[in-house]
Amino acid sequence: MKPLLLMQTGDAPEAIQRERANFTQMFVQQGNIAAERLQTVFLPAGEQPLPPEAYCGVIITGSEAMVTERLPWSEQAAEWLRQAMRISLPIFGVCYGHQLLAHALGGKVDYHPQGMEVGTLDVTLLPAAAHDPRLAGLPTRFKANLIHSQSVLEPPGSAEVLAHSAQDPYQILRYGPYALTTQFHPEFDGATMQSYLNLLAESHPQRQAAYQHKLHQAGDTPFSQQLLQGFVAGLGAQLKC
């Protein structure tokens, strides 16, 4: 069977790796992914994936890089994703991956005018979500873990908006039956979100009180995790992985 590709677009901060895990391990743990099914390609180091036809699906991780930097590895990944869309490869993009696919397909990505969105926050489904089986079982409003400075400011014409938060109107984007992306992090458990908030509080002492408040609200987000697990399980059910 074909492997599932994890397109790793960066590393978690060293402090997060020491306390919790790096992105690959987070996705394996929270997505219930069998390690032997997974092929990880670390794009910033110059590693290259095989053509999209070689995989049963792809997950695109978050990154400390910014899509607007137009880094060579990122632009190459954008072209790879355009090819993947042409063959209807199942795609699940998270944070940077969410923004990268939007950029690849003609959307606009840039810094959010309201600044960083961070914490365990409410995400609200739109009526269009009711018609997507991948979101079946999710409540209209659920908690998700977020940390990002850039956002999709204008989705591509091919995208359908399925959810929003108070700050970001494009929390879930759908591109037909095969591609789904989230601005939030379904691979983060509550302890990982707390570690990020502690790191922010240490590095921005002038905002420590605000981050400490968010720290008390941070927690696991089982419904957002359900989206990731559903993507992985769906590949198995379709005998693609």
PDB file of C-alpha atoms in Angstrom:
ATOM      1  CA  MET A   1       0.000   0.000   0.000  1.00  0.00           C
ATOM      2  CA  LYS A   2       1.060   3.570  -0.572  1.00  0.00           C
ATOM      3  CA  PRO A   3       2.399   5.528   2.427  1.00  0.00           C
ATOM      4  CA  LEU A   4       0.820   8.577   4.006  1.00  0.00           C
ATOM      5  CA  LEU A   5       3.059  11.618   3.507  1.00  0.00           C
ATOM      6  CA  LEU A   6       3.745  13.990   6.385  1.00  0.00           C
ATOM      7  CA  MET A   7       4.999  17.182   4.774  1.00  0.00           C
ATOM      8  CA  GLN A   8       6.876  18.725   7.703  1.00  0.00           C
ATOM      9  CA  THR A   9       7.318  22.451   7.110  1.00  0.00           C
ATOM     10  CA  GLY A  10       9.271  23.218  10.278  1.00  0.00           C
ATOM     11  CA  ASP A  11      10.123  22.167  13.812  1.00  0.00           C
ATOM     12  CA  ALA A  12       8.410  22.981  17.060  1.00  0.00           C
ATOM     13  CA  PRO A  13      10.504  25.310  19.259  1.00  0.00           C
ATOM     14  CA  GLU A  14      13.248  23.479  21.136  1.00  0.00           C
ATOM     15  CA  ALA A  15      11.532  24.078  24.470  1.00  0.00           C
ATOM     16  CA  ILE A  16       8.350  22.453  23.145  1.00  0.00           C
ATOM     17  CA  GLN A  17      10.324  19.508  21.794  1.00  0.00           C
ATOM     18  CA  ARG A  18      11.981  18.999  25.184  1.00  0.00           C
ATOM     19  CA  GLU A  19       8.749  19.248  27.149  1.00  0.00           C
ATOM     20  CA  ARG A  20       6.358  17.617  24.698  1.00  0.00           C
ATOM     21  CA  ALA A  21       7.339  16.471  21.181  1.00  0.00           C
ATOM     22  CA  ASN A  22       8.130  17.626  17.671  1.00  0.00           C
ATOM     23  CA  PHE A  23       5.403  17.955  15.062  1.00  0.00           C
ATOM     24  CA  THR A  24       5.771  14.466  13.606  1.00  0.00           C
ATOM     25  CA  GLN A  25       5.284  12.830  16.988  1.00  0.00           C
ATOM     26  CA  MET A  26       2.309  15.092  17.742  1.00  0.00           C
ATOM     27  CA  PHE A  27       0.530  14.035  14.558  1.00  0.00           C
ATOM     28  CA  VAL A  28       1.315  10.360  15.119  1.00  0.00           C
ATOM     29  CA  GLN A  29      -0.010  10.487  18.679  1.00  0.00           C
ATOM     30  CA  GLN A  30      -3.064  12.689  18.214  1.00  0.00           C
ATOM     31  CA  GLY A  31      -3.976  11.291  14.801  1.00  0.00           C
ATOM     32  CA  ASN A  32      -3.640   7.615  15.750  1.00  0.00           C
ATOM     33  CA  ILE A  33      -1.239   7.161  12.835  1.00  0.00           C
ATOM     34  CA  ALA A  34       0.692   3.916  12.567  1.00  0.00           C
ATOM     35  CA  ALA A  35       4.353   4.908  12.238  1.00  0.00           C
ATOM     36  CA  GLU A  36       4.976   2.293   9.555  1.00  0.00           C
ATOM     37  CA  ARG A  37       2.331   3.939   7.357  1.00  0.00           C
ATOM     38  CA  LEU A  38       4.036   7.323   7.493  1.00  0.00           C
ATOM     39  CA  GLN A  39       6.746   8.885   5.360  1.00  0.00           C
ATOM     40  CA  THR A  40       8.005  12.193   6.764  1.00  0.00           C
ATOM     41  CA  VAL A  41       9.703  14.699   4.472  1.00  0.00           C
ATOM     42  CA  PHE A  42      11.366  17.677   6.182  1.00  0.00           C
ATOM     43  CA  LEU A  43      11.076  20.397   3.562  1.00  0.00           C
ATOM     44  CA  PRO A  44      13.287  23.137   5.119  1.00  0.00           C
ATOM     45  CA  ALA A  45      16.277  20.758   5.007  1.00  0.00           C
ATOM     46  CA  GLY A  46      15.861  20.302   1.267  1.00  0.00           C
ATOM     47  CA  GLU A  47      14.176  16.905   1.423  1.00  0.00           C
ATOM     48  CA  GLN A  48      11.847  16.281  -1.508  1.00  0.00           C
ATOM     49  CA  PRO A  49       8.670  14.198  -1.616  1.00  0.00           C
ATOM     50  CA  LEU A  50       8.004  11.751  -4.399  1.00  0.00           C
ATOM     51  CA  PRO A  51       5.342  12.741  -6.949  1.00  0.00           C
ATOM     52  CA  PRO A  52       1.827  12.938  -5.454  1.00  0.00           C
ATOM     53  CA  GLU A  53       0.853   9.679  -7.157  1.00  0.00           C
ATOM     54  CA  ALA A  54       3.222   7.823  -4.807  1.00  0.00           C
ATOM     55  CA  TYR A  55       1.105   8.586  -1.717  1.00  0.00           C
ATOM     56  CA  CYS A  56      -2.336   7.747  -0.404  1.00  0.00           C
ATOM     57  CA  GLY A  57      -2.661  11.194   1.176  1.00  0.00           C
ATOM     58  CA  VAL A  58      -0.709  14.076   2.677  1.00  0.00           C
ATOM     59  CA  ILE A  59      -0.720  15.997   5.957  1.00  0.00           C
ATOM     60  CA  ILE A  60       0.986  19.416   5.946  1.00  0.00           C
ATOM     61  CA  THR A  61       2.246  20.633   9.314  1.00  0.00           C
ATOM     62  CA  GLY A  62       2.651  24.007  10.940  1.00  0.00           C
ATOM     63  CA  SER A  63       5.889  25.990  10.890  1.00  0.00           C
ATOM     64  CA  GLU A  64       7.649  28.957  12.439  1.00  0.00           C
ATOM     65  CA  ALA A  65       8.251  30.146   8.855  1.00  0.00           C
ATOM     66  CA  MET A  66       5.818  32.520   7.169  1.00  0.00           C
ATOM     67  CA  VAL A  67       4.138  31.802   3.842  1.00  0.00           C
ATOM     68  CA  THR A  68       4.802  35.395   2.758  1.00  0.00           C
ATOM     69  CA  GLU A  69       8.560  34.764   2.944  1.00  0.00           C
ATOM     70  CA  ARG A  70       8.155  32.741  -0.272  1.00  0.00           C
ATOM     71  CA  LEU A  71      10.999  30.454   0.734  1.00  0.00           C
ATOM     72  CA  PRO A  72      12.159  28.190  -2.120  1.00  0.00           C
ATOM     73  CA  TRP A  73      11.157  24.973  -0.347  1.00  0.00           C
ATOM     74  CA  SER A  74       7.734  26.457   0.406  1.00  0.00           C
ATOM     75  CA  GLU A  75       7.116  27.553  -3.169  1.00  0.00           C
ATOM     76  CA  GLN A  76       8.187  24.103  -4.377  1.00  0.00           C
ATOM     77  CA  ALA A  77       5.707  22.581  -1.938  1.00  0.00           C
ATOM     78  CA  ALA A  78       2.993  24.883  -3.285  1.00  0.00           C
ATOM     79  CA  GLU A  79       3.606  23.544  -6.789  1.00  0.00           C
ATOM     80  CA  TRP A  80       3.563  19.971  -5.453  1.00  0.00           C
ATOM     81  CA  LEU A  81       0.198  20.679  -3.825  1.00  0.00           C
ATOM     82  CA  ARG A  82      -1.210  22.046  -7.075  1.00  0.00           C
ATOM     83  CA  GLN A  83      -0.227  18.757  -8.705  1.00  0.00           C
ATOM     84  CA  ALA A  84      -1.776  16.845  -5.802  1.00  0.00           C
ATOM     85  CA  MET A  85      -5.037  18.728  -6.232  1.00  0.00           C
ATOM     86  CA  ARG A  86      -5.115  17.818  -9.919  1.00  0.00           C
ATOM     87  CA  ILE A  87      -5.102  14.101  -9.073  1.00  0.00           C
ATOM     88  CA  SER A  88      -7.543  14.501  -6.135  1.00  0.00           C
ATOM     89  CA  LEU A  89      -5.020  13.349  -3.531  1.00  0.00           C
ATOM     90  CA  PRO A  90      -6.534  13.521  -0.021  1.00  0.00           C
ATOM     91  CA  ILE A  91      -4.989  16.541   1.745  1.00  0.00           C
ATOM     92  CA  PHE A  92      -5.142  17.692   5.362  1.00  0.00           C
ATOM     93  CA  GLY A  93      -3.359  20.984   6.057  1.00  0.00           C
ATOM     94  CA  VAL A  94      -2.789  22.560   9.475  1.00  0.00           C
ATOM     95  CA  CYS A  95      -1.826  26.181  10.264  1.00  0.00           C
ATOM     96  CA  TYR A  96       1.071  26.786   7.834  1.00  0.00           C
ATOM     97  CA  GLY A  97      -0.339  23.952   5.737  1.00  0.00           C
ATOM     98  CA  HIS A  98      -3.750  25.647   5.761  1.00  0.00           C
ATOM     99  CA  GLN A  99      -2.199  28.886   4.557  1.00  0.00           C
ATOM    100  CA  LEU A 100       0.154  27.215   2.080  1.00  0.00           C
ATOM    101  CA  LEU A 101      -2.622  25.424   0.204  1.00  0.00           C
ATOM    102  CA  ALA A 102      -4.654  28.637   0.052  1.00  0.00           C
ATOM    103  CA  HIS A 103      -1.599  30.468  -1.328  1.00  0.00           C
ATOM    104  CA  ALA A 104      -0.906  27.672  -3.823  1.00  0.00           C
ATOM    105  CA  LEU A 105      -4.430  27.930  -5.215  1.00  0.00           C
ATOM    106  CA  GLY A 106      -4.521  31.714  -5.548  1.00  0.00           C
ATOM    107  CA  GLY A 107      -5.623  32.955  -2.124  1.00  0.00           C
ATOM    108  CA  LYS A 108      -4.053  35.771  -0.115  1.00  0.00           C
ATOM    109  CA  VAL A 109      -2.026  35.071   3.026  1.00  0.00           C
ATOM    110  CA  ASP A 110      -0.499  37.725   5.278  1.00  0.00           C
ATOM    111  CA  TYR A 111      -0.230  38.916   8.859  1.00  0.00           C
ATOM    112  CA  HIS A 112      -3.603  39.163  10.548  1.00  0.00           C
ATOM    113  CA  PRO A 113      -4.444  42.821  11.279  1.00  0.00           C
ATOM    114  CA  GLN A 114      -5.461  41.910  14.846  1.00  0.00           C
ATOM    115  CA  GLY A 115      -2.157  40.196  15.566  1.00  0.00           C
ATOM    116  CA  MET A 116      -1.477  36.738  16.947  1.00  0.00           C
ATOM    117  CA  GLU A 117      -4.396  34.443  17.714  1.00  0.00           C
ATOM    118  CA  VAL A 118      -3.386  32.083  20.496  1.00  0.00           C
ATOM    119  CA  GLY A 119      -4.961  29.840  23.098  1.00  0.00           C
ATOM    120  CA  THR A 120      -7.746  27.305  23.454  1.00  0.00           C
ATOM    121  CA  LEU A 121     -10.531  29.159  21.686  1.00  0.00           C
ATOM    122  CA  ASP A 122     -14.014  28.659  20.284  1.00  0.00           C
ATOM    123  CA  VAL A 123     -14.461  27.647  16.653  1.00  0.00           C
ATOM    124  CA  THR A 124     -17.953  27.879  15.158  1.00  0.00           C
ATOM    125  CA  LEU A 125     -19.168  25.846  12.203  1.00  0.00           C
ATOM    126  CA  LEU A 126     -21.033  27.537   9.376  1.00  0.00           C
ATOM    127  CA  PRO A 127     -24.173  26.034   7.779  1.00  0.00           C
ATOM    128  CA  ALA A 128     -22.102  24.704   4.854  1.00  0.00           C
ATOM    129  CA  ALA A 129     -20.338  22.352   7.270  1.00  0.00           C
ATOM    130  CA  ALA A 130     -23.532  20.349   7.716  1.00  0.00           C
ATOM    131  CA  HIS A 131     -23.086  18.910   4.223  1.00  0.00           C
ATOM    132  CA  ASP A 132     -19.559  17.596   4.807  1.00  0.00           C
ATOM    133  CA  PRO A 133     -19.338  14.058   6.236  1.00  0.00           C
ATOM    134  CA  ARG A 134     -15.838  14.788   7.555  1.00  0.00           C
ATOM    135  CA  LEU A 135     -17.384  17.192  10.067  1.00  0.00           C
ATOM    136  CA  ALA A 136     -20.200  14.864  11.071  1.00  0.00           C
ATOM    137  CA  GLY A 137     -20.466  14.545  14.818  1.00  0.00           C
ATOM    138  CA  LEU A 138     -18.905  17.920  15.563  1.00  0.00           C
ATOM    139  CA  PRO A 139     -20.977  20.356  17.618  1.00  0.00           C
ATOM    140  CA  THR A 140     -21.726  23.743  16.111  1.00  0.00           C
ATOM    141  CA  ARG A 141     -19.176  25.267  18.489  1.00  0.00           C
ATOM    142  CA  PHE A 142     -16.095  23.489  19.810  1.00  0.00           C
ATOM    143  CA  LYS A 143     -12.705  24.281  21.321  1.00  0.00           C
ATOM    144  CA  ALA A 144      -9.493  24.299  19.294  1.00  0.00           C
ATOM    145  CA  ASN A 145      -5.866  25.139  20.043  1.00  0.00           C
ATOM    146  CA  LEU A 146      -4.388  27.998  18.053  1.00  0.00           C
ATOM    147  CA  ILE A 147      -1.143  29.879  17.661  1.00  0.00           C
ATOM    148  CA  HIS A 148      -0.533  31.891  14.489  1.00  0.00           C
ATOM    149  CA  SER A 149       0.373  35.377  13.315  1.00  0.00           C
ATOM    150  CA  GLN A 150      -0.408  34.978   9.620  1.00  0.00           C
ATOM    151  CA  SER A 151      -3.806  33.970   8.278  1.00  0.00           C
ATOM    152  CA  VAL A 152      -5.673  33.343   5.085  1.00  0.00           C
ATOM    153  CA  LEU A 153      -7.009  36.831   4.395  1.00  0.00           C
ATOM    154  CA  GLU A 154      -8.711  35.945   1.102  1.00  0.00           C
ATOM    155  CA  PRO A 155      -9.485  32.285   0.338  1.00  0.00           C
ATOM    156  CA  PRO A 156      -9.063  30.974  -3.201  1.00  0.00           C
ATOM    157  CA  GLY A 157     -12.154  30.901  -5.347  1.00  0.00           C
ATOM    158  CA  SER A 158     -12.160  27.106  -5.138  1.00  0.00           C
ATOM    159  CA  ALA A 159     -12.375  27.110  -1.327  1.00  0.00           C
ATOM    160  CA  GLU A 160     -15.533  26.866   0.739  1.00  0.00           C
ATOM    161  CA  VAL A 161     -15.479  28.281   4.263  1.00  0.00           C
ATOM    162  CA  LEU A 162     -16.760  25.849   6.889  1.00  0.00           C
ATOM    163  CA  ALA A 163     -15.856  27.487  10.217  1.00  0.00           C
ATOM    164  CA  HIS A 164     -14.672  30.685  11.876  1.00  0.00           C
ATOM    165  CA  SER A 165     -13.403  31.973  15.209  1.00  0.00           C
ATOM    166  CA  ALA A 166     -13.970  35.369  16.798  1.00  0.00           C
ATOM    167  CA  GLN A 167     -10.802  36.701  15.148  1.00  0.00           C
ATOM    168  CA  ASP A 168     -10.309  34.599  12.037  1.00  0.00           C
ATOM    169  CA  PRO A 169     -13.170  34.044   9.569  1.00  0.00           C
ATOM    170  CA  TYR A 170     -11.420  31.149   7.800  1.00  0.00           C
ATOM    171  CA  GLN A 171     -10.726  28.469  10.398  1.00  0.00           C
ATOM    172  CA  ILE A 172     -11.688  25.533   8.163  1.00  0.00           C
ATOM    173  CA  LEU A 173     -11.501  25.556   4.370  1.00  0.00           C
ATOM    174  CA  ARG A 174     -12.772  22.799   2.098  1.00  0.00           C
ATOM    175  CA  TYR A 175     -11.548  22.193  -1.432  1.00  0.00           C
ATOM    176  CA  GLY A 176     -14.011  19.645  -2.748  1.00  0.00           C
ATOM    177  CA  PRO A 177     -14.313  16.141  -1.291  1.00  0.00           C
ATOM    178  CA  TYR A 178     -10.593  15.446  -0.877  1.00  0.00           C
ATOM    179  CA  ALA A 179      -8.860  18.476   0.663  1.00  0.00           C
ATOM    180  CA  LEU A 180      -9.588  20.040   4.049  1.00  0.00           C
ATOM    181  CA  THR A 181      -7.437  22.503   5.990  1.00  0.00           C
ATOM    182  CA  THR A 182      -7.609  24.043   9.457  1.00  0.00           C
ATOM    183  CA  GLN A 183      -6.008  27.156  10.887  1.00  0.00           C
ATOM    184  CA  PHE A 184      -6.124  25.527  14.327  1.00  0.00           C
ATOM    185  CA  HIS A 185      -3.913  22.682  15.551  1.00  0.00           C
ATOM    186  CA  PRO A 186      -5.744  19.360  16.048  1.00  0.00           C
ATOM    187  CA  GLU A 187      -2.358  17.773  16.828  1.00  0.00           C
ATOM    188  CA  PHE A 188      -1.929  19.897  19.994  1.00  0.00           C
ATOM    189  CA  ASP A 189      -3.137  18.473  23.281  1.00  0.00           C
ATOM    190  CA  GLY A 190      -3.790  20.754  26.236  1.00  0.00           C
ATOM    191  CA  ALA A 191      -0.318  20.272  27.709  1.00  0.00           C
ATOM    192  CA  THR A 192       1.295  21.318  24.421  1.00  0.00           C
ATOM    193  CA  MET A 193      -0.853  24.452  24.276  1.00  0.00           C
ATOM    194  CA  GLN A 194       0.141  25.242  27.849  1.00  0.00           C
ATOM    195  CA  SER A 195       3.815  24.846  26.953  1.00  0.00           C
ATOM    196  CA  TYR A 196       3.443  27.322  24.093  1.00  0.00           C
ATOM    197  CA  LEU A 197       1.699  29.825  26.361  1.00  0.00           C
ATOM    198  CA  ASN A 198       4.406  29.467  29.012  1.00  0.00           C
ATOM    199  CA  LEU A 199       7.023  30.088  26.329  1.00  0.00           C
ATOM    200  CA  LEU A 200       5.202  33.215  25.161  1.00  0.00           C
ATOM    201  CA  ALA A 201       4.838  34.489  28.731  1.00  0.00           C
ATOM    202  CA  GLU A 202       8.576  34.058  29.316  1.00  0.00           C
ATOM    203  CA  SER A 203       9.576  35.786  26.081  1.00  0.00           C
ATOM    204  CA  HIS A 204       7.021  38.633  26.362  1.00  0.00           C
ATOM    205  CA  PRO A 205       7.013  39.664  30.046  1.00  0.00           C
ATOM    206  CA  GLN A 206       4.968  42.773  29.262  1.00  0.00           C
ATOM    207  CA  ARG A 207       2.088  40.483  28.248  1.00  0.00           C
ATOM    208  CA  GLN A 208       2.643  37.844  30.887  1.00  0.00           C
ATOM    209  CA  ALA A 209      -0.689  38.468  32.633  1.00  0.00           C
ATOM    210  CA  ALA A 210      -2.632  37.969  29.396  1.00  0.00           C
ATOM    211  CA  TYR A 211      -0.818  34.734  28.611  1.00  0.00           C
ATOM    212  CA  GLN A 212      -1.273  33.482  32.163  1.00  0.00           C
ATOM    213  CA  HIS A 213      -5.021  34.059  31.793  1.00  0.00           C
ATOM    214  CA  LYS A 214      -5.039  32.049  28.570  1.00  0.00           C
ATOM    215  CA  LEU A 215      -2.959  29.387  30.287  1.00  0.00           C
ATOM    216  CA  HIS A 216      -5.747  28.697  32.769  1.00  0.00           C
ATOM    217  CA  GLN A 217      -8.184  28.221  29.871  1.00  0.00           C
ATOM    218  CA  ALA A 218      -5.940  25.905  27.840  1.00  0.00           C
ATOM    219  CA  GLY A 219      -6.981  22.294  27.495  1.00  0.00           C
ATOM    220  CA  ASP A 220      -7.477  19.273  25.293  1.00  0.00           C
ATOM    221  CA  THR A 221      -9.650  19.740  22.217  1.00  0.00           C
ATOM    222  CA  PRO A 222     -11.164  16.349  21.371  1.00  0.00           C
ATOM    223  CA  PHE A 223     -13.484  17.619  18.649  1.00  0.00           C
ATOM    224  CA  SER A 224     -10.688  19.268  16.685  1.00  0.00           C
ATOM    225  CA  GLN A 225      -8.618  16.115  17.179  1.00  0.00           C
ATOM    226  CA  GLN A 226     -11.552  14.163  15.751  1.00  0.00           C
ATOM    227  CA  LEU A 227     -11.047  15.904  12.399  1.00  0.00           C
ATOM    228  CA  LEU A 228      -7.448  14.702  12.166  1.00  0.00           C
ATOM    229  CA  GLN A 229      -8.310  11.187  13.279  1.00  0.00           C
ATOM    230  CA  GLY A 230     -11.202  11.100  10.825  1.00  0.00           C
ATOM    231  CA  PHE A 231      -8.911  12.029   7.943  1.00  0.00           C
ATOM    232  CA  VAL A 232      -6.474   9.256   8.844  1.00  0.00           C
ATOM    233  CA  ALA A 233      -9.203   6.683   9.459  1.00  0.00           C
ATOM    234  CA  GLY A 234     -10.899   7.625   6.196  1.00  0.00           C
ATOM    235  CA  LEU A 235      -7.782   6.751   4.233  1.00  0.00           C
ATOM    236  CA  GLY A 236      -7.787   3.308   5.789  1.00  0.00           C
ATOM    237  CA  ALA A 237     -11.492   2.821   5.165  1.00  0.00           C
ATOM    238  CA  GLN A 238     -10.959   3.695   1.506  1.00  0.00           C
ATOM    239  CA  LEU A 239      -8.077   1.175   1.382  1.00  0.00           C
ATOM    240  CA  LYS A 240      -5.754   3.942   0.216  1.00  0.00           C
ATOM    241  CA  CYS A 241      -3.185   3.475   3.004  1.00  0.00           C
TER     242      CYS A 241
END
